[in-house]
Tab-separated table of N, CA, C and O in Angstrom:
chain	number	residue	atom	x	y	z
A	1435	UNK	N	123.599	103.680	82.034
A	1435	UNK	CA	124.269	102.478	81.566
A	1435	UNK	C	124.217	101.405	82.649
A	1435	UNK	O	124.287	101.694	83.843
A	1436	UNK	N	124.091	100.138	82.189
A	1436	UNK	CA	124.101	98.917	83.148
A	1436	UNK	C	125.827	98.848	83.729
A	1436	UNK	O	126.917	99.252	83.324
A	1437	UNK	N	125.165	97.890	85.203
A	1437	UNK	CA	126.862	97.316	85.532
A	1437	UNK	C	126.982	96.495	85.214
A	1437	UNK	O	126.060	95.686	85.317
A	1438	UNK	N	128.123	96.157	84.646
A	1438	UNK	CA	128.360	95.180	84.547
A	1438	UNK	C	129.466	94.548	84.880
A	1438	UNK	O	130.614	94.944	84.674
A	1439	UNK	N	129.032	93.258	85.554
A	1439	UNK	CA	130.168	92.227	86.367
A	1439	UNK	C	130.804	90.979	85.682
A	1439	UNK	O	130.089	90.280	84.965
A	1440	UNK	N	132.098	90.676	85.870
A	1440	UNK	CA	132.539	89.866	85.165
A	1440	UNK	C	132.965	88.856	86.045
A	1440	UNK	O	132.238	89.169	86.988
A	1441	UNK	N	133.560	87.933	86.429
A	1441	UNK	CA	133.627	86.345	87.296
A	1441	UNK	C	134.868	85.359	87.103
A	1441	UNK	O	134.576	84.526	86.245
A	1442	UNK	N	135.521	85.264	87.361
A	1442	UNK	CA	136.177	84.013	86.499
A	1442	UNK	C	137.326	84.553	85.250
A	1442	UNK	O	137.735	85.709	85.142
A	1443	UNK	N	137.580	83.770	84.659
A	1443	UNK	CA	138.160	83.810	83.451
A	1443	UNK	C	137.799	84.711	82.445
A	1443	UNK	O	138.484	85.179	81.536
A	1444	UNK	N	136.675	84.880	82.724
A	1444	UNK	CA	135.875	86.200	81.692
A	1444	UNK	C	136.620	87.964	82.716
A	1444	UNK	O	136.760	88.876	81.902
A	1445	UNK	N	136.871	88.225	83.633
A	1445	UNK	CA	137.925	88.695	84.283
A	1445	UNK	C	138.538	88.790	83.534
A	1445	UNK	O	138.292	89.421	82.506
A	1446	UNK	N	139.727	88.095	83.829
A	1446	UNK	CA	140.749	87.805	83.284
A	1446	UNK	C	140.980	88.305	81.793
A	1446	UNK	O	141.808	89.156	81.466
A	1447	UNK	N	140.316	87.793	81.144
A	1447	UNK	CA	139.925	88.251	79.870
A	1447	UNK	C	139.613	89.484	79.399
A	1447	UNK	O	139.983	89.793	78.266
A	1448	UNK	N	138.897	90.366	80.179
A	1448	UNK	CA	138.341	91.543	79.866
A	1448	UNK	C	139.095	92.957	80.786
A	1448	UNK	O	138.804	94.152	80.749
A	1449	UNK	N	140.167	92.207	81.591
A	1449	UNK	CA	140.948	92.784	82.218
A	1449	UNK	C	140.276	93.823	83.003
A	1449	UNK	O	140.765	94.941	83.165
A	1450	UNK	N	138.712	93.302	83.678
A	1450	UNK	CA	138.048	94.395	84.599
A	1450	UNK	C	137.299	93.162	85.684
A	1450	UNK	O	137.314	91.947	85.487
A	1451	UNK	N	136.930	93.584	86.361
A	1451	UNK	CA	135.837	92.956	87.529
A	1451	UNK	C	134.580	93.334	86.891
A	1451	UNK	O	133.639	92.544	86.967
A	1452	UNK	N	134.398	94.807	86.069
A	1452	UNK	CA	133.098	95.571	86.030
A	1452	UNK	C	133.611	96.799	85.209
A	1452	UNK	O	134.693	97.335	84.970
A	1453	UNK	N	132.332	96.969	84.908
A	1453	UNK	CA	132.566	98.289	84.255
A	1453	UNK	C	130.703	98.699	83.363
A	1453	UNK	O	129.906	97.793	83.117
A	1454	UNK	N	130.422	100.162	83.054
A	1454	UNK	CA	129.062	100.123	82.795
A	1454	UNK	C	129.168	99.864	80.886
A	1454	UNK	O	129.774	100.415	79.967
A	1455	UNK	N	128.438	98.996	80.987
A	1455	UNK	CA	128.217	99.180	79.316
A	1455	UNK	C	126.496	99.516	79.151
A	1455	UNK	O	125.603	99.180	79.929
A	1456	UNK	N	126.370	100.359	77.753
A	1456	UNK	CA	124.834	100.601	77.180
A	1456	UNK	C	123.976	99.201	76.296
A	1456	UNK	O	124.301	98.172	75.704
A	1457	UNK	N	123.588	99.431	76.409
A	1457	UNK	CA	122.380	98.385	75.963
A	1457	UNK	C	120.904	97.992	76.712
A	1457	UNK	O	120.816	97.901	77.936
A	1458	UNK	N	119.860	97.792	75.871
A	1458	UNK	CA	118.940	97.578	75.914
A	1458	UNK	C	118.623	96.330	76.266
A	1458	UNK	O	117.445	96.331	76.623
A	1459	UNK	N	119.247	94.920	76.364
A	1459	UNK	CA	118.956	93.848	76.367
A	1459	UNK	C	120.037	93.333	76.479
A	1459	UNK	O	121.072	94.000	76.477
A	1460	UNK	N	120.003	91.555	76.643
A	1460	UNK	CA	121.432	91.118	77.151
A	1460	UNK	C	121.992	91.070	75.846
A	1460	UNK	O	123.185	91.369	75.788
A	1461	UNK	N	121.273	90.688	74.505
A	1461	UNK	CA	121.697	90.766	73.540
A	1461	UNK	C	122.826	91.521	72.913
A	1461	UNK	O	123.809	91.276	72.214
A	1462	UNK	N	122.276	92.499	73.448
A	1462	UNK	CA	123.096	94.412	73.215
A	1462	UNK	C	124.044	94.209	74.060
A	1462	UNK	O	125.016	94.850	73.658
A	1463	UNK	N	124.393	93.436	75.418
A	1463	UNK	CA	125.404	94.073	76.321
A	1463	UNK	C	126.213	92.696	75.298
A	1463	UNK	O	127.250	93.310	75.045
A	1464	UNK	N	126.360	91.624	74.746
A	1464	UNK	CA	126.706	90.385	74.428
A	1464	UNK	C	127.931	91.209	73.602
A	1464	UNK	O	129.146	91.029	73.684
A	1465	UNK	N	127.026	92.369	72.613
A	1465	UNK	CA	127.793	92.750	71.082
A	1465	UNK	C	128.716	93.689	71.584
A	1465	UNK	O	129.675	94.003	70.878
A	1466	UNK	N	128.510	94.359	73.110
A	1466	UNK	CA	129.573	95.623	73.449
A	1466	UNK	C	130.460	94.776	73.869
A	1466	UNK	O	131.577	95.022	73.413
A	1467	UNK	N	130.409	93.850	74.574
A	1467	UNK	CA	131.472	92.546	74.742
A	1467	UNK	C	132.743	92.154	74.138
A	1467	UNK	O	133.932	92.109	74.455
A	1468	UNK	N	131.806	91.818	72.878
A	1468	UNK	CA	132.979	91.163	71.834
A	1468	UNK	C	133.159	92.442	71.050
A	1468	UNK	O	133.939	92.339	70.104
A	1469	UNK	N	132.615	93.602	71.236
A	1469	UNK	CA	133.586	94.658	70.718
A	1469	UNK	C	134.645	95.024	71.414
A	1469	UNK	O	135.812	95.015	71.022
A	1470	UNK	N	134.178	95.400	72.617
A	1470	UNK	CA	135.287	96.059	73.384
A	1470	UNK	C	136.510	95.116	74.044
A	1470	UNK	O	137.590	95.591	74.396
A	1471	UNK	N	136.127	93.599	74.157
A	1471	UNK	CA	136.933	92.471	74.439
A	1471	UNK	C	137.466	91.512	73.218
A	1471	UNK	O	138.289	90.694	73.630
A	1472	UNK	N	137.314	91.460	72.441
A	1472	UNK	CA	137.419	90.257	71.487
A	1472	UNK	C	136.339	88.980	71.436
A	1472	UNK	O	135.344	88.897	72.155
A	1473	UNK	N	136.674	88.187	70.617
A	1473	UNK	CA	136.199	87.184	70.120
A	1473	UNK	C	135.838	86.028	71.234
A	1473	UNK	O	134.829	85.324	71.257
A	1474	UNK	N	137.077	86.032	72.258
A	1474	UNK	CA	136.538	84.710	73.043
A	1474	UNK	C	136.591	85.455	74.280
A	1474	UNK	O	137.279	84.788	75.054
A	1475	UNK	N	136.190	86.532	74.847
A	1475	UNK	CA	135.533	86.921	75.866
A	1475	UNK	C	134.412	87.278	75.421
A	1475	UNK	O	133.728	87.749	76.331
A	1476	UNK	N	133.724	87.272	74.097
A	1476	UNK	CA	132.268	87.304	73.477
A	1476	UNK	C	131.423	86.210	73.797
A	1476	UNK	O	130.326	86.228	74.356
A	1477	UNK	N	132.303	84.938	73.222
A	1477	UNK	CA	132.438	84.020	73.386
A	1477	UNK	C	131.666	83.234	74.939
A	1477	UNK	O	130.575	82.775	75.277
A	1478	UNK	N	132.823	83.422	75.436
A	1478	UNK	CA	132.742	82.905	76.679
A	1478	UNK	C	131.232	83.491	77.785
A	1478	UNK	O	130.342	82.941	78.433
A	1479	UNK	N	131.691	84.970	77.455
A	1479	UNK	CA	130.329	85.585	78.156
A	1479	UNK	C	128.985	85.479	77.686
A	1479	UNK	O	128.064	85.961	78.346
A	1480	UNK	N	128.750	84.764	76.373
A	1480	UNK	CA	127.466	84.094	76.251
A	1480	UNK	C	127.089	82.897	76.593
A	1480	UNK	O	125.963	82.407	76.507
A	1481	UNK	N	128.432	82.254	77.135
A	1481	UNK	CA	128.398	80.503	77.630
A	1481	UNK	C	127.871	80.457	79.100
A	1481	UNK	O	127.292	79.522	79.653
A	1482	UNK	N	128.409	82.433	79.913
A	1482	UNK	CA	128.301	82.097	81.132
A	1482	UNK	C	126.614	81.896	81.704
A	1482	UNK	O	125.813	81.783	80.777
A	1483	UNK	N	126.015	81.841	83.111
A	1483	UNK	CA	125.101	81.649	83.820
A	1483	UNK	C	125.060	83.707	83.284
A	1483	UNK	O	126.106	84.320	83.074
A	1484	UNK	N	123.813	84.295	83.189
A	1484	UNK	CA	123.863	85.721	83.206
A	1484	UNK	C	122.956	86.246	83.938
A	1484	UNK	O	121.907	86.293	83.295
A	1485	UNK	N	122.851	86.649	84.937
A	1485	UNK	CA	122.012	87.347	85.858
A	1485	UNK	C	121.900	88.967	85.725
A	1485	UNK	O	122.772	89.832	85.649
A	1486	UNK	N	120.661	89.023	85.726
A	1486	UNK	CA	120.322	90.701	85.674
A	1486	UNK	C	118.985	90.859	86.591
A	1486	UNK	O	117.818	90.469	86.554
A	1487	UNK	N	119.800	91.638	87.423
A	1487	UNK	CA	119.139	92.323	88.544
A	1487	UNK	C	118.411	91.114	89.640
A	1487	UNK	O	117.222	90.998	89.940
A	1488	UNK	N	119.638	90.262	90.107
A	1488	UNK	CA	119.895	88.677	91.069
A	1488	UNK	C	118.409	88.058	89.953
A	1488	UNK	O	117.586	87.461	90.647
A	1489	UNK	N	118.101	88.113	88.768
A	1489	UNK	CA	117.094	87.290	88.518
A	1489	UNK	C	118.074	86.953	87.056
A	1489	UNK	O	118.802	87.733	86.442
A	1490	UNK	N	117.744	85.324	86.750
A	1490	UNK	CA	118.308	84.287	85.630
A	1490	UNK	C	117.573	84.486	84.682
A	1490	UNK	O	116.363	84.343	84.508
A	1491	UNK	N	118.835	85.017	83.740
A	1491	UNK	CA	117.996	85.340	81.996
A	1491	UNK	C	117.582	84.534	81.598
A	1491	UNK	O	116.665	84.608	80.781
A	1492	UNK	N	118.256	83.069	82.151
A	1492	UNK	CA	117.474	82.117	81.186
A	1492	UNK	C	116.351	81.976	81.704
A	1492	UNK	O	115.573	81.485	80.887
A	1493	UNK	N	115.885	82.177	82.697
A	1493	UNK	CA	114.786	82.137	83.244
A	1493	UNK	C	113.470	82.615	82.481
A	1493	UNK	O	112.434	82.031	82.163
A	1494	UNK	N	114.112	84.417	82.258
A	1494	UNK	CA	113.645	85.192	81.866
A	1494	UNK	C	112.924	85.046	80.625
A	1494	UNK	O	111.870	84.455	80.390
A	1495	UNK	N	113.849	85.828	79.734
A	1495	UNK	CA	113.932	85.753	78.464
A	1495	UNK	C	114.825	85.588	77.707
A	1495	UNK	O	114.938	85.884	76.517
A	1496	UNK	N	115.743	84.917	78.669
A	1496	UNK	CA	117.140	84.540	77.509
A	1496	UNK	C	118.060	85.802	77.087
A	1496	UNK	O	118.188	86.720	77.898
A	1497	UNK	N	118.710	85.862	75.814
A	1497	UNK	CA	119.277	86.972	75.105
A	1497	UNK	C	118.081	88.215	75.018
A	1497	UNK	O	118.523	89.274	74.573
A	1498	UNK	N	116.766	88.212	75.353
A	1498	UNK	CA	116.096	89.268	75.082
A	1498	UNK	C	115.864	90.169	76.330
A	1498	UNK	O	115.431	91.320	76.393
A	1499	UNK	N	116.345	89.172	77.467
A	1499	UNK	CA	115.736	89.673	78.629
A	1499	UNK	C	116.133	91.429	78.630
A	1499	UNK	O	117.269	91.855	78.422
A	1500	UNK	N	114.976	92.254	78.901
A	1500	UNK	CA	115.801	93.692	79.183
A	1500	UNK	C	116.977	93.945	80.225
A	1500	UNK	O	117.284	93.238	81.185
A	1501	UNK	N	117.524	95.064	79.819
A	1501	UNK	CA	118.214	95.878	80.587
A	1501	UNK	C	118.030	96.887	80.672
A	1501	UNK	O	117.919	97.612	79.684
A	1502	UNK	N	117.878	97.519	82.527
A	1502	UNK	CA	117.522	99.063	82.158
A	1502	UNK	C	118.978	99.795	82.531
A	1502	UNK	O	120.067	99.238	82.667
A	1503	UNK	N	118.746	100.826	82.621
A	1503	UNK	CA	120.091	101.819	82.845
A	1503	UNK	C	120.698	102.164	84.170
A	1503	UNK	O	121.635	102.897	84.487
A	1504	UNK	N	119.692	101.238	84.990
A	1504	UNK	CA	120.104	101.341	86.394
A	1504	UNK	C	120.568	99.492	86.989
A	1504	UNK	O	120.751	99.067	88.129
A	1505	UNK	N	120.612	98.931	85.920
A	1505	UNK	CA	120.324	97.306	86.006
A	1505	UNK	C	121.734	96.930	86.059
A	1505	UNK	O	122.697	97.521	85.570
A	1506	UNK	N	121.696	95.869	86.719
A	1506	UNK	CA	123.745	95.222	87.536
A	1506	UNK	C	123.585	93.660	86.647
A	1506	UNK	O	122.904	92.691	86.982
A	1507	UNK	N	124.179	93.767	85.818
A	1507	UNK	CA	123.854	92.359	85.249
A	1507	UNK	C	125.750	91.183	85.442
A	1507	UNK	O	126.888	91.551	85.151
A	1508	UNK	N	125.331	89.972	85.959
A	1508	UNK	CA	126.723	89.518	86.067
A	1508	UNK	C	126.413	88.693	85.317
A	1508	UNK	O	125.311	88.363	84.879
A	1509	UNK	N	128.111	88.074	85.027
A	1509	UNK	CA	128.595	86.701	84.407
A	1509	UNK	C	129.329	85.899	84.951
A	1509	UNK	O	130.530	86.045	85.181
A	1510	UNK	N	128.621	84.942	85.210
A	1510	UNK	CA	128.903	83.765	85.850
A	1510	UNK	C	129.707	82.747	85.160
A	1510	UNK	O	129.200	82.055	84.278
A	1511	UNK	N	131.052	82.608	85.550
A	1511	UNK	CA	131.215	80.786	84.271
A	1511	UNK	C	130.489	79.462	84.995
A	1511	UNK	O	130.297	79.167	86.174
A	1512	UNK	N	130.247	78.953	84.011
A	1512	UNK	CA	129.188	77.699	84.006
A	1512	UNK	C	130.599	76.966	84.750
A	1512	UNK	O	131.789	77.106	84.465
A	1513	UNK	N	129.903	76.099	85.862
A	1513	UNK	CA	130.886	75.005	86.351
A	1513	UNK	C	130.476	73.744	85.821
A	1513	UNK	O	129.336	73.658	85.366
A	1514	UNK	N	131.367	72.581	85.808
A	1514	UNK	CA	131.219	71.535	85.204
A	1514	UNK	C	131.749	70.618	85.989
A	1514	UNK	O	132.633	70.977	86.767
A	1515	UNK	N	131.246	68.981	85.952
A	1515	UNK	CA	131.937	67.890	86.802
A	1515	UNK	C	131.097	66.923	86.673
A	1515	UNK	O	130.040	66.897	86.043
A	1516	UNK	N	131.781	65.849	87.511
A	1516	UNK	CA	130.634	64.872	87.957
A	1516	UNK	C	131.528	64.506	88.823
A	1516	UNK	O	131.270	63.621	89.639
């Protein structure tokens, strides 16, 4: 199972720092999310920056990028300003 790291308000929310969830893709870790957290830590953790394995999904492949079973994927909240 992947690690997974949480950041911010998504914390808060999910009432962990981390913890391993299964899935194949970020897609898959998105849906154990809003199962095991609710609606707006689903929410939120698809809004954040998502890194898997220090490399940027969006970079990657977005929601498809893989995950393997040894893979540390975090969530970042997006900062905002000017």
């Amino acid at each position: 199972m992947a690690l997974v790291r949480y950041h911010g308000r998504l914390a808060d929310l999910t009432g962990c720092r981390e913890e391993e969830l299964d899935g194949t893709n970020v897609s898959r870790l998105l849906d154990q999310i809003k199962k095991r957290h609710g609606m707006e830590a689903g929410r939120l953790a698809k809004r954040s920056h998502i890194i898997v394995d220090k490399r940027s999904a969006g970079a990657e492949k977005g929601f498809r990028t893989p995950v393997g079973p040894d893979s540390v994927v975090e969530f970042i909240p997006v900062c905002g300003g000017g």
